[in-house]
Structure formats: C-alpha cells, structure tokens
Coordinates of C-alpha atoms in Angstrom, one line a residue:
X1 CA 77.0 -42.4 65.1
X2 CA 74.2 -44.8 65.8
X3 CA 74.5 -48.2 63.8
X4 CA 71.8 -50.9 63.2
X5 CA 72.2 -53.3 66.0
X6 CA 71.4 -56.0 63.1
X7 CA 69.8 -58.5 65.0
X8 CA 69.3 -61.8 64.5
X9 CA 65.9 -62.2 62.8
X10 CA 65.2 -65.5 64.6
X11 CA 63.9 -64.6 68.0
X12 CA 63.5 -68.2 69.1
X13 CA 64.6 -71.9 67.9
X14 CA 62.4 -74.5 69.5
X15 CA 64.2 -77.8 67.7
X16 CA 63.5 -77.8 64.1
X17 CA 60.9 -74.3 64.7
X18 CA 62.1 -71.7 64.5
X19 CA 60.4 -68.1 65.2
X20 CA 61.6 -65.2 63.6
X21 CA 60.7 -61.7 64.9
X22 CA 58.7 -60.4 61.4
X23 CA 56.5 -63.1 62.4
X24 CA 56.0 -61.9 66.1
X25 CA 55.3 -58.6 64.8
X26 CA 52.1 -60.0 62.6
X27 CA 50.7 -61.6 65.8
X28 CA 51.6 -58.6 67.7
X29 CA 49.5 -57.2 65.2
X30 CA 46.6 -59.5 65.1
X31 CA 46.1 -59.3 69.3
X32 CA 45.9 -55.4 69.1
X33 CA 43.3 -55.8 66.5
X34 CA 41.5 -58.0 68.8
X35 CA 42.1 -55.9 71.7
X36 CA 41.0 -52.8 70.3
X37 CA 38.3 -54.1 69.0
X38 CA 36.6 -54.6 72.3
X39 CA 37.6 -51.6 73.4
X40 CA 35.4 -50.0 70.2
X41 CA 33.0 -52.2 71.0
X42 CA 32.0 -50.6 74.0
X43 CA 31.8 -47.0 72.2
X44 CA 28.1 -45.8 72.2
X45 CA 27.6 -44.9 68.9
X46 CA 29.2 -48.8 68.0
X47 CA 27.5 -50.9 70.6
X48 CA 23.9 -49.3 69.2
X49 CA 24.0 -50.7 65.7
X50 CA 24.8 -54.1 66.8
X51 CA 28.6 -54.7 66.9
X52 CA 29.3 -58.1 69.1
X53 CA 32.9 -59.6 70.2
X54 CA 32.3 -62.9 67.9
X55 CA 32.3 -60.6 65.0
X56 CA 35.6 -59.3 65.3
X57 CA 37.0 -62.9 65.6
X58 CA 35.2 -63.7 62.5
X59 CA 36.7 -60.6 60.8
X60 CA 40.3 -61.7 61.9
X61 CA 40.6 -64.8 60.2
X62 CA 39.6 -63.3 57.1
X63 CA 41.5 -60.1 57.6
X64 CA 44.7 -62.3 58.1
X65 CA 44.1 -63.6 54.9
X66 CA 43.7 -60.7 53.0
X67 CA 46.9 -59.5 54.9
X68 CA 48.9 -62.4 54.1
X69 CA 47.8 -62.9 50.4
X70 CA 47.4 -59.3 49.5
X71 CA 50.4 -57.9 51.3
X72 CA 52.5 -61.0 49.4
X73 CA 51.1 -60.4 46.0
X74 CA 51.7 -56.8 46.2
X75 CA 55.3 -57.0 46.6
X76 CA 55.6 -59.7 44.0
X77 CA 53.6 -57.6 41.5
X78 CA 54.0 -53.9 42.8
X79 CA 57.3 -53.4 43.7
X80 CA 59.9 -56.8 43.0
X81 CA 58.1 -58.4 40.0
X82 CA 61.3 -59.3 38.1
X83 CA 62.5 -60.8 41.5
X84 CA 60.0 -63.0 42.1
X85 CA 59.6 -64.2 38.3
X86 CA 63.4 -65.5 38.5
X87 CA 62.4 -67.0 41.9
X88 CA 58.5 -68.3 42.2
X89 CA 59.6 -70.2 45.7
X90 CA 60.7 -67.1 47.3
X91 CA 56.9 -65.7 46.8
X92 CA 55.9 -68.3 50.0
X93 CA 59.0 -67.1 51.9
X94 CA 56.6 -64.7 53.6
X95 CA 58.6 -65.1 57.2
X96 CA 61.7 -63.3 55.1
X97 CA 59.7 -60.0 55.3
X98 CA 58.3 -58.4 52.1
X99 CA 54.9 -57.5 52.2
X100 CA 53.3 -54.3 50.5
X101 CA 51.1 -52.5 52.5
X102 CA 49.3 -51.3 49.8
X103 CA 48.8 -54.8 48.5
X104 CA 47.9 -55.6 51.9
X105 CA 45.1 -53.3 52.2
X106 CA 43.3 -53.9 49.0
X107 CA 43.5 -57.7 49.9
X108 CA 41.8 -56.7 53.5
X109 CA 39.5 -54.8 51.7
X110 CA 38.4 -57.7 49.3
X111 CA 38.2 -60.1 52.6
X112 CA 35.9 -57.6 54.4
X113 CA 33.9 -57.7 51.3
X114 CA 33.5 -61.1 51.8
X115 CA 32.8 -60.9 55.1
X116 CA 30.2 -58.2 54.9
X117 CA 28.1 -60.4 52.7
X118 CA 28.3 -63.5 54.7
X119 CA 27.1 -61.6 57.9
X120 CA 25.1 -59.6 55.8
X121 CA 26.2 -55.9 56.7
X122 CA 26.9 -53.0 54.7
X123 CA 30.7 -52.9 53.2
X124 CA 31.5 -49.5 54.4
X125 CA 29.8 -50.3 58.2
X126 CA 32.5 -52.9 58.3
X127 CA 35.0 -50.8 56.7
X128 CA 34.5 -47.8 58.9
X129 CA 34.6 -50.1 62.4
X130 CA 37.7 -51.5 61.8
X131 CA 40.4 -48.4 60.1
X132 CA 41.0 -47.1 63.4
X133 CA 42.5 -50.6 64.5
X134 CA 45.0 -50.7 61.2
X135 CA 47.2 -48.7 61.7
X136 CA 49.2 -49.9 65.2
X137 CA 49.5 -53.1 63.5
X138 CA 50.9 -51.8 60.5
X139 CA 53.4 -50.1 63.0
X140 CA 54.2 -53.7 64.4
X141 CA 55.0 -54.8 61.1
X142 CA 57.6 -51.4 60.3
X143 CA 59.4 -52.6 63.9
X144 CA 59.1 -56.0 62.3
X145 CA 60.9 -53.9 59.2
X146 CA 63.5 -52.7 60.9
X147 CA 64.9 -55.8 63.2
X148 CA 65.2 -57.4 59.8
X149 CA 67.3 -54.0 58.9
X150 CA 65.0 -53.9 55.6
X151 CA 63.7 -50.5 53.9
X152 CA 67.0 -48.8 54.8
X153 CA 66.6 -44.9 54.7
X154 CA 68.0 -42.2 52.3
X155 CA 71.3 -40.6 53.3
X156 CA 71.0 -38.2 56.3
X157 CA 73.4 -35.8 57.5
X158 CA 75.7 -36.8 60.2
X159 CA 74.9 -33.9 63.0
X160 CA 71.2 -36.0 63.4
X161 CA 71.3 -37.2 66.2
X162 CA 69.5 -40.7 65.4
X163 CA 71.5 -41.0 62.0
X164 CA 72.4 -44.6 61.7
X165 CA 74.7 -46.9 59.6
X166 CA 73.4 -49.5 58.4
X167 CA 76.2 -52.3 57.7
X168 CA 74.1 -54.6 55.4
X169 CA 74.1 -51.5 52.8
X170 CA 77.2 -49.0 53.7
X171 CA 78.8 -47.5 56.3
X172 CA 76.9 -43.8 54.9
X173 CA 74.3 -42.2 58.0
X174 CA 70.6 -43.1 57.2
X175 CA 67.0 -42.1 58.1
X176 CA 65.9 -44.7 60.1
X177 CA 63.0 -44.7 57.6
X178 CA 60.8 -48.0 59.5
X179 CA 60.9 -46.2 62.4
X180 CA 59.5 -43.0 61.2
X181 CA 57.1 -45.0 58.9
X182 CA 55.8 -46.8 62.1
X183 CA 55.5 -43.6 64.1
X184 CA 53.8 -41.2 61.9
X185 CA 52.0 -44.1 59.3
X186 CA 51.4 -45.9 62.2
X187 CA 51.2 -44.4 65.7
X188 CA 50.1 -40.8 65.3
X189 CA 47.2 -42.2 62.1
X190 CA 46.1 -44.4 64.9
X191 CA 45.8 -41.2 66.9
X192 CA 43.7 -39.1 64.4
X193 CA 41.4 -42.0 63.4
X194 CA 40.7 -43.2 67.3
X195 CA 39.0 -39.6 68.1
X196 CA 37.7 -39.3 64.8
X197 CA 36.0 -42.4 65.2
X198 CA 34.8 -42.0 68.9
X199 CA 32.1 -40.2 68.2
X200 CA 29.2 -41.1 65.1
X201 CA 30.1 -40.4 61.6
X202 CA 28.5 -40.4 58.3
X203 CA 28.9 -43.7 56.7
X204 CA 32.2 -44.0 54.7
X205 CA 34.0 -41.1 56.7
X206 CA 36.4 -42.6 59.0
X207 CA 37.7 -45.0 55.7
X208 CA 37.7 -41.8 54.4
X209 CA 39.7 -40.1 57.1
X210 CA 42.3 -43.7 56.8
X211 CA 42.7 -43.6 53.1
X212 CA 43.1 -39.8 53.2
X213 CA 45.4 -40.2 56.3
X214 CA 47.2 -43.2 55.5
X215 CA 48.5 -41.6 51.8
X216 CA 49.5 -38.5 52.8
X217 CA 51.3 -40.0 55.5
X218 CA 53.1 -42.5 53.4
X219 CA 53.9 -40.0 51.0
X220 CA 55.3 -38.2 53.4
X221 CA 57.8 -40.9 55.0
X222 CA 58.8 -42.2 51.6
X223 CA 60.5 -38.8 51.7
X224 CA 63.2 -40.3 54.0
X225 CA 63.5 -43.7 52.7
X226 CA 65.5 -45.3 50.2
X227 CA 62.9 -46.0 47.3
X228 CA 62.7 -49.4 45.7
X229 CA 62.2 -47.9 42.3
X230 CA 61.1 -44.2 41.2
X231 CA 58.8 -43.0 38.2
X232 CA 58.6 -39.6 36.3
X233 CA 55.4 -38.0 36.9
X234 CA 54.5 -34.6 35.4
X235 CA 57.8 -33.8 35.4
X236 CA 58.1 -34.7 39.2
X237 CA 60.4 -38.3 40.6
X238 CA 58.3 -40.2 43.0
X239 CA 59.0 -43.2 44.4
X240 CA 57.0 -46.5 44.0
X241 CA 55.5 -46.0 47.7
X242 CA 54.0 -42.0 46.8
X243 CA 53.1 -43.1 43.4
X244 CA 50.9 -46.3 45.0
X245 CA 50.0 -43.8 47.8
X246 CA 48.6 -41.1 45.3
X247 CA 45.3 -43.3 45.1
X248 CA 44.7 -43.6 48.4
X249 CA 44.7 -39.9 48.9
X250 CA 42.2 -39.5 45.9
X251 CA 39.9 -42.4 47.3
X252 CA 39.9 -40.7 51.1
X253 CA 38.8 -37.7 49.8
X254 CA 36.8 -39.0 47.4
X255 CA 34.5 -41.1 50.0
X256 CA 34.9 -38.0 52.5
X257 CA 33.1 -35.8 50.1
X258 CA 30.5 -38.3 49.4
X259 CA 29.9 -38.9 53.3
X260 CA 29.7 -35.3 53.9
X261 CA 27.7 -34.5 50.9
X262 CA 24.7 -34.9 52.1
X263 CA 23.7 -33.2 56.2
X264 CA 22.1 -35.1 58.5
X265 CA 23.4 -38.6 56.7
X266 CA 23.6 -41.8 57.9
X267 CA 25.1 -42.0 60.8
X268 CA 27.7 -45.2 61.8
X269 CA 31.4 -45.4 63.3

C-alpha cells in the first residue's frame, strides 16, 4: 500500500524566508504561462491580428492578481465561509494552500476585463488567446495540492494499485484525487485546447471549448475526491466542486453555440 510521503511543505529556509512548495507551484505556473505564450505567439492565425510578447507580460501581472484575489475569496466564500469568519487572519495565509479554482477563474476573468479595456481589445480575443495556457498551471497548483497532502481522495479499494494512505486523515486507501485532478483537469484539457486553438476559431470558441472542458472535467474528478461539503440537487448529491462546475459547463456551451451560430464568423484564436 502506497502512503503519502507527507513532505515538508517548506522547500527552502533562507534565514527568516522561508519558501514553501505551494508557492513554487504558482511561479511554476506563472513561467509556463509566459512560456507558452510565446510559443502561441508565433501561431499564424495569432501573430496576424497583432499579438506581441509585451502583452503577455502585461496580462501576467493582472492575471496574478485575479489568481491570487479570486482564487482566495472563493475559498473563503465558496467552500470554508464559516472557517474564515471565526478566523479573518487566516484569509492572507495564502502560502497555507486554499485557493478555489473557480474563484480563481472568475477573478482572472474580471482582470482580463480590465486589461482588455486598457489595451483596448475585444474581451473574448483576450479570453480566447490565453485558455489554452490555464490549464498546466492549474495542474502545478494540484502538485502544489498534494505535497501539502490537501484534497485527500474518497475511499478506494485496496487491489488499486496507486491506492494510498494518507496519515493526516486515516490509515483507509484513497484516490489520490490532486493527482488525477492535475492530469485530466489539467494535463489532458491542456491537450484538447492546444490543437483546438492551433488553428483559427470563431471568436468565443476556444473559451468555449475551456469552460465546457474544464467543467466536465472537474465534475468528473470530484468523483474521486473527498468533497468539502455536498448539496441535494434534483434528487441527486453533488459535491461543492460539480455543483460550482455545473455553470461552467452551461457557459462553454453556451458561448460555443453562439460562436458557431453564425458560418463564416469572425475568425480569432
């Protein structure tokens, strides 16, 4: 039987500094946007409408602030509300781990929208350029996750092979549920939306494709892991993470029909 090696979230002390790995895992996160970012840059269908290297710096600041905040906030109000009432200071602990993706994401969103008006660009353009470079850093931050042994998984059977205990909760076999959440939320999206987005698509369709991709997936994966609360629906238990996921599958297809509604639209990443 496997077991959480438990690691020590610091990865470094330098003095009084110290690093912890969570925080590694953001910047880990932040480079790759960078990185891929030139590397979209130099797609055709990109390079045409006007897409420079300054602007993806630009974008970074404010999409670590939209990150940071948004992902923050929506674990204070989304999933630990109570928590975080009882103890306000915790809400700045960010380096502890506890940031909501979905928080996250409509925080990026609200910094793109920022951003698109400064440099005087079209919401979705900007929108559509950068979902195919979310989702390895959202993987970065499920590693990040798991070397902090947090979002344990649901009981597993003890013949899987990559069951593992995890002492900080019982000595019961899990689904190593950040894992799977960085793999297929993160690795295999990234996947789909990189050749989706190589070649031109109607404007709003590879946000589309991330929304619609990025739900379904999480729904998926929250299948496996431990939820932090669950709600009746219809006569159906989901947990937080599919009920918050449920939109995001309506907006994706939502701005997939509308960018497919029309032939011959206007054409963008």
């Amino acid at each position: 039987m496997l077991i959480h090696p438990m690691p020590d979230p610091i990865a470094l002390s330098i003095g009084p500094l110290s690093v912890h790995w969570y925080g590694l895992m953001y910047l880990a996160a932040f480079v790759q946007f960078i990185a891929l970012g030139r590397l979209r840059i130099r797609q055709a269908h990109i390079a045409a409408v006007g897409w420079k290297k300054e602007d993806l710096d630009d974008m970074l600041f404010y999409g670590v602030l939209g990150v940071v905040i948004g992902g923050r906030l929506g674990e204070v109000l989304f999933y630990q509300p109570a928590y975080y009432l009882s103890n306000p200071l915790e809400i700045f602990a960010v380096w502890k781990g506890g940031m909501s993706f979905h928080g996250g994401f409509i925080g990026v969103m609200i910094a793109m929208a920022v951003w698109a008006y400064k440099a005087k660009r079209n919401f979705w353009d900007v929108m559509d350029f950068i979902a195919p470079m979310v989702p390895l850093g959202y993987a970065a931050g499920r590693v990040g996750n798991f070397i902090n042994a947090e979002l344990p998984g649901r009981l597993a059977d003890a013949s899987l092979p990559w069951a593992m205990i995890w002492p900080n909760v019982d000595t019961m076999p899990r689904h190593p549920s950040p894992i799977y959440q960085a793999l297929v939320d993160g690795v295999l999206l990234f996947i789909v939306l990189w050749i989706f987005g190589r070649t031109p698509r109607p404007r709003m369709a590879v946000s589309g494709m991330f929304a619609l991709g990025y739900g379904g997936a999480r729904f998926f994966t929250e299948y496996f892991r431990t939820p932090d609360y669950e709600v009746a629906f219809a006569g159906i238990t989901i947990s937080a993470g599919q009920m918050l996921s449920v939109p995001m599958i309506v907006l994706g297809l939502l701005l997939l029909f509308l960018a497919y509604r029309k032939t011959g639209g206007n054409r963008l990443a």
